[in-house]
Coordinates of C-alpha atoms in Angstrom, one line a residue:
M1 CA 0.0 0.0 0.0
C2 CA 1.3 3.5 -0.9
V3 CA 0.2 6.8 0.3
K4 CA -0.8 9.1 -2.6
A5 CA 1.7 12.0 -3.0
R6 CA 0.3 15.4 -2.2
P7 CA 1.7 18.9 -2.3
A8 CA 3.1 20.4 0.9
Q9 CA 0.5 22.1 3.1
P10 CA 1.1 24.7 5.8
D11 CA -0.6 22.5 8.4
G12 CA 1.3 19.3 7.4
L13 CA -0.3 15.9 7.0
V14 CA -3.3 14.7 9.0
G15 CA -4.8 11.4 10.0
R16 CA -3.4 8.1 8.8
P17 CA -0.9 9.6 6.3
Y18 CA 0.6 11.6 9.1
K19 CA 1.1 8.6 11.4
L20 CA 2.6 6.5 8.6
A21 CA 4.9 9.3 7.5
V22 CA 6.1 9.8 11.1
L23 CA 6.7 6.0 11.3
A24 CA 8.8 6.2 8.1
L25 CA 10.9 9.0 9.6
C26 CA 11.4 7.1 12.8
L27 CA 12.7 4.1 10.9
V28 CA 15.2 6.5 9.1
N29 CA 16.4 7.7 12.5
V30 CA 16.7 4.2 13.8
A31 CA 18.9 3.2 10.8
H32 CA 20.9 6.4 11.2
F33 CA 21.6 6.0 14.9
Y34 CA 22.4 2.3 14.6
S35 CA 25.1 2.9 12.1
I36 CA 26.7 5.2 14.7
A37 CA 25.9 3.5 18.0
S38 CA 26.5 -0.1 17.2
L39 CA 30.2 0.6 16.6
F40 CA 30.8 1.6 20.2
A41 CA 30.5 -2.0 21.5
Y42 CA 33.1 -3.7 19.4
A43 CA 35.3 -1.0 17.8
G44 CA 38.2 -1.8 20.2
F45 CA 38.0 -5.5 19.5
L46 CA 37.7 -4.9 15.8
A47 CA 40.9 -2.8 15.8
V48 CA 42.8 -5.7 17.5
D49 CA 41.2 -8.5 15.4
N50 CA 42.1 -6.7 12.1
G51 CA 45.6 -5.8 13.3
W52 CA 45.0 -2.0 13.5
A53 CA 46.2 -2.0 17.1
E54 CA 48.3 -4.3 19.3
D55 CA 45.8 -4.7 22.1
E56 CA 42.6 -3.2 23.5
D57 CA 44.6 -0.8 25.7
S58 CA 46.2 0.8 22.6
A59 CA 43.1 0.8 20.5
G60 CA 41.8 4.1 21.7
F61 CA 43.3 6.1 19.0
V62 CA 41.9 4.0 16.2
V63 CA 38.4 3.9 17.9
G64 CA 38.5 7.7 18.2
V65 CA 39.4 8.1 14.5
L66 CA 36.6 5.8 13.4
A67 CA 34.0 7.5 15.6
T68 CA 34.9 11.1 14.5
M69 CA 34.8 10.4 10.8
V70 CA 31.0 10.6 10.6
P71 CA 30.5 14.0 12.3
L72 CA 33.5 15.4 10.5
S73 CA 32.1 14.4 7.1
R74 CA 29.0 16.5 7.7
I75 CA 31.0 19.7 7.5
P76 CA 31.6 19.7 3.7
T77 CA 28.3 18.0 2.7
S78 CA 25.5 19.4 4.9
A79 CA 24.9 22.4 2.7
L80 CA 24.9 20.2 -0.4
W81 CA 22.2 17.9 1.0
G82 CA 20.1 21.0 1.7
H83 CA 20.4 22.1 -1.9
A84 CA 19.6 18.6 -3.1
A85 CA 16.5 18.5 -1.0
D86 CA 15.4 21.9 -2.4
R87 CA 16.1 20.9 -6.0
F88 CA 15.1 17.2 -6.3
G89 CA 12.7 16.9 -3.3
R90 CA 12.7 15.7 0.2
K91 CA 11.7 12.1 -0.5
P92 CA 14.5 11.4 -3.1
A93 CA 17.1 12.9 -0.7
L94 CA 15.9 10.7 2.1
V95 CA 15.9 7.5 -0.1
A96 CA 19.4 8.4 -1.3
T97 CA 20.5 8.9 2.3
M98 CA 19.3 5.5 3.4
A99 CA 20.7 3.8 0.3
S100 CA 24.1 5.2 1.3
V101 CA 23.7 3.9 4.9
L102 CA 22.8 0.5 3.5
V103 CA 25.8 0.3 1.2
G104 CA 28.1 1.8 3.9
N105 CA 27.1 -0.8 6.5
L106 CA 27.8 -3.7 4.1
L107 CA 31.2 -2.2 3.0
F108 CA 32.3 -1.7 6.5
G109 CA 31.4 -5.2 7.5
V110 CA 33.8 -6.7 4.9
T111 CA 36.6 -4.2 5.3
R112 CA 39.9 -5.5 6.8
R113 CA 42.1 -2.5 6.2
L114 CA 42.1 0.6 8.3
W115 CA 42.4 3.2 5.6
L116 CA 39.5 1.6 3.8
A117 CA 37.4 1.5 7.0
I118 CA 38.1 5.2 7.4
V119 CA 37.1 6.0 3.8
V120 CA 33.8 4.0 4.3
R121 CA 33.0 5.8 7.5
F122 CA 33.8 9.3 6.1
C123 CA 32.6 9.1 2.5
V124 CA 29.7 6.6 2.5
L125 CA 28.3 6.5 6.0
G126 CA 29.1 10.2 6.6
M127 CA 29.1 12.3 3.4
G128 CA 26.4 10.1 1.9
N129 CA 24.1 10.6 5.0
G130 CA 22.0 13.8 4.7
W131 CA 19.6 12.9 7.6
P132 CA 21.0 15.6 10.0
T133 CA 20.1 18.2 7.5
L134 CA 16.8 16.8 6.4
I135 CA 15.3 16.0 9.9
G136 CA 14.2 19.5 10.7
I137 CA 12.8 20.1 7.2
V138 CA 10.6 17.0 7.0
A139 CA 9.4 17.4 10.6
R140 CA 8.0 20.8 9.7
E141 CA 6.5 19.8 6.4
V142 CA 5.0 16.5 7.8
G143 CA 3.9 17.8 11.2
G144 CA 3.0 21.4 10.5
P145 CA 2.1 22.9 13.9
R146 CA 2.8 19.4 15.5
Q147 CA 6.4 19.5 14.3
A148 CA 7.7 19.5 17.9
R149 CA 5.9 16.2 18.6
V150 CA 7.3 14.7 15.4
L151 CA 10.8 15.7 16.5
S152 CA 10.3 14.3 20.0
T153 CA 9.0 11.0 18.6
I154 CA 11.9 10.8 16.2
F155 CA 14.4 11.6 18.9
G156 CA 12.8 9.0 21.2
F157 CA 13.3 6.2 18.7
G158 CA 16.9 7.3 18.3
G159 CA 17.4 7.1 22.0
I160 CA 16.0 3.6 22.1
V161 CA 18.6 2.6 19.4
Q162 CA 21.4 4.3 21.4
L163 CA 20.4 1.9 24.3
I164 CA 20.1 -1.3 22.4
G165 CA 22.4 -0.7 19.4
P166 CA 25.6 -1.3 21.3
A167 CA 24.1 -4.5 22.8
V168 CA 23.1 -5.8 19.3
G169 CA 26.5 -5.0 18.0
G170 CA 28.3 -6.7 20.9
L171 CA 26.2 -9.8 20.8
T172 CA 26.5 -10.3 17.0
Y173 CA 30.2 -9.4 16.8
R174 CA 32.5 -12.3 15.6
A175 CA 29.5 -14.3 14.5
V176 CA 31.6 -14.7 11.2
P177 CA 35.2 -15.0 12.3
A178 CA 36.6 -14.1 8.9
F179 CA 34.7 -10.8 9.0
P180 CA 33.9 -10.1 12.6
A181 CA 31.9 -6.9 12.0
L182 CA 29.8 -8.4 9.2
V183 CA 26.7 -9.5 11.1
P184 CA 26.2 -6.3 13.1
S185 CA 26.7 -4.4 9.8
I186 CA 24.1 -6.6 8.1
V187 CA 21.7 -5.6 10.8
G188 CA 22.3 -2.0 10.0
A189 CA 21.8 -2.7 6.3
V190 CA 18.5 -4.4 7.0
L191 CA 17.3 -1.4 9.0
A192 CA 18.2 0.9 6.2
A193 CA 16.4 -1.3 3.7
L194 CA 13.3 -1.2 5.9
A195 CA 13.5 2.6 6.1
I196 CA 13.7 2.8 2.3
A197 CA 10.6 0.6 1.9
A198 CA 8.7 2.8 4.5
L199 CA 9.8 6.0 2.7
L200 CA 8.6 4.8 -0.7
A201 CA 5.3 3.5 0.7
F202 CA 4.3 6.1 3.3
L203 CA 6.1 9.4 2.8
P204 CA 4.6 11.8 0.2
E205 CA 6.7 14.5 -1.4
T206 CA 6.5 17.6 0.8
R207 CA 8.7 20.0 -1.0
P208 CA 7.1 23.4 -1.5
P209 CA 7.2 25.1 -5.0
R210 CA 10.7 26.0 -6.0
H211 CA 9.7 29.7 -6.6
P212 CA 8.0 31.9 -4.1
P213 CA 4.4 32.8 -4.8
K214 CA 3.8 36.0 -6.9
A215 CA 2.2 39.1 -5.6
D216 CA -1.6 39.0 -5.9
D217 CA -3.5 40.9 -8.6
N218 CA -4.7 43.6 -6.3
E219 CA -1.2 44.5 -5.3
A220 CA -0.1 44.5 -8.9
A221 CA -3.0 46.7 -9.9
A222 CA -2.2 49.1 -7.2
G223 CA 1.3 49.5 -8.6
A224 CA 3.0 48.1 -5.5
P225 CA 6.6 47.1 -6.3
P226 CA 7.3 43.4 -5.8
P227 CA 9.3 42.6 -2.6
K228 CA 13.0 42.3 -3.2
A229 CA 14.2 38.7 -2.9
S230 CA 17.0 38.1 -0.4
S231 CA 19.9 35.8 -1.2
K232 CA 20.5 32.7 0.9
L233 CA 23.6 34.3 2.4
Q234 CA 21.6 37.4 3.4
L235 CA 19.0 35.2 5.0
V236 CA 21.3 33.2 7.2
C237 CA 23.5 36.2 8.1
A238 CA 20.5 38.2 9.4
A239 CA 18.6 37.9 12.6
P240 CA 16.9 35.7 13.8
L241 CA 18.4 32.9 11.6
R242 CA 22.0 33.9 12.3
N243 CA 21.4 33.7 16.1
L244 CA 19.5 30.4 15.8
I245 CA 22.3 28.9 13.8
L246 CA 24.8 30.1 16.5
L247 CA 22.7 28.5 19.2
R248 CA 22.6 25.2 17.3
A249 CA 26.4 25.2 17.0
G250 CA 26.8 26.2 20.7
F251 CA 24.5 23.5 22.0
G252 CA 25.9 21.0 19.6
F253 CA 29.3 21.7 21.0
M254 CA 28.1 21.4 24.6
G255 CA 26.0 18.2 24.0
F256 CA 28.8 16.3 22.3
M257 CA 31.4 17.5 24.7
M258 CA 29.3 16.1 27.7
I259 CA 28.8 12.8 25.9
E260 CA 32.5 12.4 26.0
V261 CA 33.2 13.9 29.4
I262 CA 30.6 12.2 31.5
P263 CA 32.0 8.7 31.0
L264 CA 35.4 10.0 31.8
F265 CA 34.0 11.5 35.0
G266 CA 32.4 8.1 35.8
I267 CA 35.8 6.2 35.7
A268 CA 37.9 9.0 37.3
T269 CA 39.3 8.3 40.7
A270 CA 37.8 9.5 44.0
E271 CA 40.9 11.6 44.6
S272 CA 40.0 13.6 41.5
A273 CA 36.3 13.9 42.6
G274 CA 35.3 11.3 40.1
L275 CA 32.9 8.4 40.7
A276 CA 35.5 5.6 40.4
L277 CA 33.1 3.2 38.7
D278 CA 34.1 0.1 36.8
H279 CA 32.9 -0.5 33.3
R280 CA 29.9 -2.6 34.4
H281 CA 28.6 0.0 36.9
L282 CA 29.3 2.8 34.4
G283 CA 27.3 1.1 31.7
M284 CA 24.4 0.6 34.1
L285 CA 24.5 4.2 35.2
L286 CA 24.5 5.5 31.6
A287 CA 21.8 3.0 30.5
A288 CA 19.5 4.1 33.4
A289 CA 20.0 7.8 32.6
A290 CA 19.3 7.2 28.9
S291 CA 16.2 5.2 29.7
L292 CA 14.8 8.2 31.7
T293 CA 15.6 10.5 28.8
V294 CA 13.9 8.2 26.3
V295 CA 10.7 8.2 28.4
Y296 CA 10.8 11.9 28.6
Q297 CA 11.3 12.3 24.8
L298 CA 8.5 10.0 23.9
A299 CA 5.9 11.1 26.5
F300 CA 6.6 14.8 27.3
M301 CA 9.1 16.6 25.2
G302 CA 6.8 17.4 22.3
R303 CA 4.3 19.1 24.6
V304 CA 7.1 20.9 26.4
V305 CA 8.4 22.4 23.2
E306 CA 4.9 23.3 21.9
S307 CA 3.8 25.0 25.1
L308 CA 7.1 26.9 25.8
S309 CA 8.8 29.6 23.8
L310 CA 12.4 29.1 22.9
R311 CA 13.5 31.6 25.6
A312 CA 11.5 29.6 28.2
T313 CA 13.1 26.4 27.0
L314 CA 16.5 28.0 27.5
A315 CA 15.6 28.5 31.1
I316 CA 15.7 24.7 31.4
A317 CA 19.4 25.0 30.3
V318 CA 20.0 27.2 33.3
A319 CA 18.8 24.4 35.6
D320 CA 21.0 22.0 33.7
A321 CA 24.0 24.3 34.2
V322 CA 23.4 24.3 37.9
G323 CA 23.1 20.5 37.7
L324 CA 26.5 20.2 35.9
I325 CA 28.2 22.3 38.5
A326 CA 26.7 20.2 41.3
M327 CA 27.4 16.8 39.6
P328 CA 30.9 16.2 41.1
H329 CA 29.4 16.8 44.6
T330 CA 27.0 13.9 44.3
R331 CA 29.7 11.2 44.7
G332 CA 28.7 10.8 48.3
L333 CA 25.0 10.3 47.4
P334 CA 23.3 7.3 45.9
L335 CA 24.3 6.8 42.3
A336 CA 20.7 7.5 41.3
A337 CA 21.3 11.2 42.0
T338 CA 24.1 11.4 39.5
G339 CA 21.9 9.5 37.0
V340 CA 19.1 12.1 37.3
L341 CA 21.6 14.9 36.6
I342 CA 23.0 13.0 33.6
S343 CA 19.5 12.4 32.3
L344 CA 18.7 16.1 32.9
N345 CA 21.7 17.1 30.7
S346 CA 20.7 14.8 27.9
A347 CA 17.0 15.9 28.0
T348 CA 18.0 19.5 28.0
M349 CA 20.2 19.1 24.9
T350 CA 17.5 17.4 23.0
T351 CA 14.8 19.8 24.2
V352 CA 16.7 22.9 23.2
S353 CA 17.7 21.2 19.9
A354 CA 14.0 20.6 19.1
A355 CA 13.0 24.1 20.2
V356 CA 15.7 25.7 18.0
L357 CA 14.7 23.5 15.0
T358 CA 11.1 24.5 15.3
S359 CA 12.1 28.2 15.7
M360 CA 14.2 27.9 12.6
N361 CA 11.4 26.4 10.6
R362 CA 9.0 29.1 11.7
A363 CA 11.6 31.7 10.7
T364 CA 11.9 30.1 7.2
D365 CA 8.2 29.7 6.5
A366 CA 8.3 32.7 4.2
H367 CA 11.2 31.1 2.3
A368 CA 10.0 27.5 2.4
H369 CA 11.4 26.9 -1.1
R370 CA 14.9 27.6 0.4
R371 CA 14.4 25.7 3.7
G372 CA 16.8 22.9 2.6
A373 CA 19.7 25.3 1.8
I374 CA 19.1 27.2 5.1
N375 CA 19.1 24.0 7.1
G376 CA 22.1 22.8 5.3
A377 CA 24.1 25.9 6.4
A378 CA 22.9 25.5 9.9
T379 CA 23.8 21.8 10.0
T380 CA 27.3 22.7 8.8
C381 CA 27.8 25.1 11.7
E382 CA 26.3 22.6 14.1
A383 CA 28.7 19.8 12.7
I384 CA 31.7 22.1 13.4
G385 CA 30.4 22.5 17.0
K386 CA 29.8 18.8 17.5
A387 CA 33.2 17.9 16.1
S388 CA 34.9 20.4 18.3
G389 CA 33.1 19.5 21.5
P390 CA 34.8 16.1 22.2
A391 CA 38.1 17.3 20.7
L392 CA 38.3 20.2 23.3
G393 CA 36.2 18.9 26.2
A394 CA 38.0 15.6 26.8
P395 CA 41.6 17.1 26.9
A396 CA 40.4 19.9 29.0
F397 CA 38.8 17.5 31.5
A398 CA 42.0 15.4 31.6
A399 CA 44.0 18.6 32.2
F400 CA 41.9 19.6 35.2
L401 CA 42.3 16.1 36.7
A402 CA 46.1 16.2 36.2
R403 CA 46.7 19.7 37.6
A404 CA 44.2 20.3 40.3
P405 CA 43.2 18.2 43.4
H406 CA 39.5 17.2 43.1
G407 CA 39.9 18.3 39.5
A408 CA 36.5 17.3 38.4
E409 CA 34.9 20.0 40.5
P410 CA 36.5 23.0 38.7
A411 CA 36.1 21.2 35.4
F412 CA 32.4 20.9 35.8
A413 CA 32.2 24.4 37.2
V414 CA 33.7 25.6 33.9
F415 CA 31.4 23.4 31.8
G416 CA 28.3 24.5 33.7
S417 CA 29.3 28.2 33.4
F418 CA 29.7 27.8 29.7
L419 CA 26.2 26.3 29.4
L420 CA 24.9 29.1 31.6
G421 CA 26.5 31.6 29.3
L422 CA 24.8 29.9 26.3
A423 CA 21.4 30.1 27.9
I424 CA 21.8 33.8 28.8
A425 CA 23.1 34.6 25.4
G426 CA 20.1 32.9 23.8
N427 CA 17.7 35.0 25.9
L428 CA 19.5 38.2 25.0
L429 CA 19.8 37.6 21.3
Q430 CA 17.0 38.0 18.8
V431 CA 15.7 34.5 18.2
D432 CA 12.4 35.4 16.7
D433 CA 10.9 38.2 14.6
G434 CA 10.5 40.5 17.6
T435 CA 12.8 42.9 19.2
P436 CA 15.7 41.4 21.3
P437 CA 15.1 41.5 25.0
W438 CA 18.2 43.5 25.7
R439 CA 17.0 46.3 23.3
R440 CA 13.6 46.3 24.9
W441 CA 15.3 46.7 28.3
V442 CA 17.5 49.6 27.1
R443 CA 14.4 51.3 25.5
R444 CA 12.5 51.0 28.8
R445 CA 15.4 52.4 30.7
L446 CA 15.8 55.3 28.3
Q447 CA 12.0 56.0 28.4
R448 CA 12.1 56.2 32.3
V449 CA 15.1 58.5 32.2
R450 CA 13.3 60.8 29.7
V451 CA 10.1 60.8 31.8
K452 CA 12.0 61.6 35.0
S453 CA 13.9 64.5 33.3
T454 CA 10.7 65.9 31.8
T455 CA 8.9 65.6 35.1
A456 CA 11.6 67.6 36.8
E457 CA 11.4 70.5 34.3
E458 CA 7.8 70.7 33.1
P459 CA 4.4 70.5 34.8
V460 CA 2.4 67.3 34.8
E461 CA -0.2 69.0 32.6
L462 CA 2.3 69.6 29.8
I463 CA 3.4 66.0 29.9
A464 CA -0.2 64.8 29.6
A465 CA -0.8 67.2 26.8
A466 CA 2.3 66.0 24.9
A467 CA 1.1 62.4 25.3
E468 CA -2.2 63.2 23.4
P469 CA -2.0 62.4 19.6
S470 CA -1.8 65.5 17.4
T471 CA -4.6 66.3 15.0

């Protein structure tokens, strides 16, 4: 059964086509996250089995290289995927993305040389995957005013895969001794094939017309000049899009940095104010925190983003910043307290991400035919932030542990302060079509100063007369 294609509507899809389209997008996110998360369970063993490292203790460099290839590859290609979605359509771009994930999984499963594995991760699974650029576009055009709920459902399915993906990868690794990563890679290819089938069957083409609508006949008859078209560069460099893109990059940097730092904090010694956990207890802690985040994403996040403005959502980041500063001080408490703070951090990052995406979509509604290119530029900046976060955060955390007693405490104080600065900046910058709060505050202060000076010099009657409109 196929859903009949229909043009994009401002209110998105409704009824059964809406539910089936969301299901197809969730399967896309499942295949996308599995191609990333499943590697975490067996990357170190794969490096040793294929002779890329001498033993598991020395495999960290190889594992790091393989893991960073995918986010790095988004920097040169995110904008291209946005242009492709605008030119050829959302559905062809998504199908091409999943075809690349399918082929990339199979190639990685039969690869025995390190350089070839790096090429597959970077070129096929990375550059060939446009999902990070496309997710915000299709969520808006499928969900309409319910785009926040679409994003929360998609993120929730991704969180489930982040939980079970490494387990599937670890259990199926070495099922074929000659190609130890083949079976987990085949699982990823099957998920991508299911996503392609769902896209072809359930997702209609939602791309708006390639050219903006013309002025109506009344305006033309009145002799009104047509509005001057802005270039894509002018759009992304002007508020509010510029500020929203900066927020995406900043929170992408923060989110990926904490993904790397929190496990390091878990295994750090008690003398460094770490939790001193072994691998088993660390895995249980992270799994429990991720489970709380998934429940929140599936049950509540969509409603939270819909009911709160972006600035109100950023207030949650303030609470998260306080939680990060307090995290090293929970080592004397039950481990559940730390798990709640970890879950709060993860939930905050996904909530702000969804809120920024929905705000960007609203800001680009007048330029829907360029939404792909605009999201591509934003994803490029976000990819730079996500690639920089682990590269800077992990060495900085290690430096704090090496140079300061109880080094985790000042490290998390710095990280929490950075997040607090991001939240404050987001509330001061113009992130919608209105006036930035800091300008409104300055105007109010200036108006009060003027009123006080006028009151001191003129009678109250003159002030009241001046306030009356002139005729």
